[in-house]
Amino acid sequence: MQGYLLKASTSVLFMEDTILLSTTVSSFPRYSKSRDRSHDVKMAARREIKWQKILYEHQNVPDNYVDESFLEEMKKNLYIRNYEYWSVVKASGEITQQISSMCLFIVSFIYMDDKRLLPDTLVLITIAVSVVGYIISKLADKFTTVDSSDEKNQRTVLEDLKTFVMFTGFSYCLSPVLASLTETISTDTIYAMTTVMLLANLAFHNYGVQAALVSEAFSLNAAIFASVCLASRLHTSWHAFATVLFSLQIFGLWPRLRHKIKEAFPAVNVALTVVLGSLALLALFTVSMVPAVVFILGHVFITFICPAWLISLQPLKNNIHGPWDEAVIKND
């Protein structure tokens, strides 16, 4: 009897497991061939429709989708400029000319501080050189092609004379203030600020290259600030006036004259670089041997080593251009 009951209970449990399994299997979705066929049809339709790089039509693809032809439009080093060594050497004269001018200004301050140069002499030299430079500027304008719009904006001699008198008068009137402007500041701090401002003048100066770093206004203001700092350490207000006047000429007027000479007489630019560098070198030799040697080494590095370094780095450029670049509107 017990064996019979054991067999009956076993059969009942087996039947319950069978029913539960059949119910679980029936709950899963059945494999549908029609669903796969519809998916294949959609994919085939997408392949047949050629993708276009437009956003005003719905193409059943995400907005950031690109096909295989996207990288085919990529171009490398499209606007690479090939430099010649000696042309770069000549162009480096813009930098060495500015450095030489700055060295002449520093030497003039040292001479006046040591009472080896009278402020009267510096003022006379500044005025005489300004007159000669103005005549050269007018001659250079005749050899330079000027647009019709620029001809209307050309200044007369009387207007330039008024500007010169105005700047000279303001500098002379403010020279007593400049001489005592930084009495509460230590000399080391003044020299540190002067060094920083002169380096800023070199960094932001316009060397004839369009760049985001170039700022003629900031470069000139930095140089004038440096000259004011140095003028405040001289003996009298007349010394301060001579220093500021000379700085206006060498940092404000002289770079513009160099630019005009380079445009009107390109062959003279190399000779101008040599003459200006020689004057600065001789002036530094009269002060100390160390800055003169540093000046020579710096000129050799900028004039001969930097151009070779620039040309050697040109093959390493890897600029890519393609359809991802921003559109540039060009006026014909």
PDB file of C-alpha atoms in Angstrom, residues 73-81 317-322 325 330:
ATOM      1  CA  GLU A  73      38.186  64.940 -48.344  1.00  0.00           C
ATOM      2  CA  MET A  74      40.886  65.304 -45.706  1.00  0.00           C
ATOM      3  CA  LYS A  75      43.991  67.194 -46.816  1.00  0.00           C
ATOM      4  CA  LYS A  76      47.265  67.561 -44.966  1.00  0.00           C
ATOM      5  CA  ASN A  77      49.543  70.599 -44.856  1.00  0.00           C
ATOM      6  CA  LEU A  78      47.395  72.537 -47.300  1.00  0.00           C
ATOM      7  CA  TYR A  79      48.820  75.989 -46.582  1.00  0.00           C
ATOM      8  CA  ILE A  80      52.393  75.066 -45.749  1.00  0.00           C
ATOM      9  CA  ARG A  81      54.885  77.731 -46.762  1.00  0.00           C
ATOM     10  CA  LYS A 317      54.150  69.866 -39.511  1.00  0.00           C
ATOM     11  CA  ASN A 318      50.933  67.853 -39.711  1.00  0.00           C
ATOM     12  CA  ASN A 319      48.047  70.253 -40.214  1.00  0.00           C
ATOM     13  CA  ILE A 320      44.838  68.575 -41.403  1.00  0.00           C
ATOM     14  CA  HIS A 321      42.015  70.264 -43.297  1.00  0.00           C
ATOM     15  CA  GLY A 322      38.663  68.830 -44.266  1.00  0.00           C
ATOM     16  CA  ASP A 325      36.692  73.270 -40.973  1.00  0.00           C
ATOM     17  CA  LYS A 330      36.125  85.351 -49.451  1.00  0.00           C
TER      18      LYS A 330
END
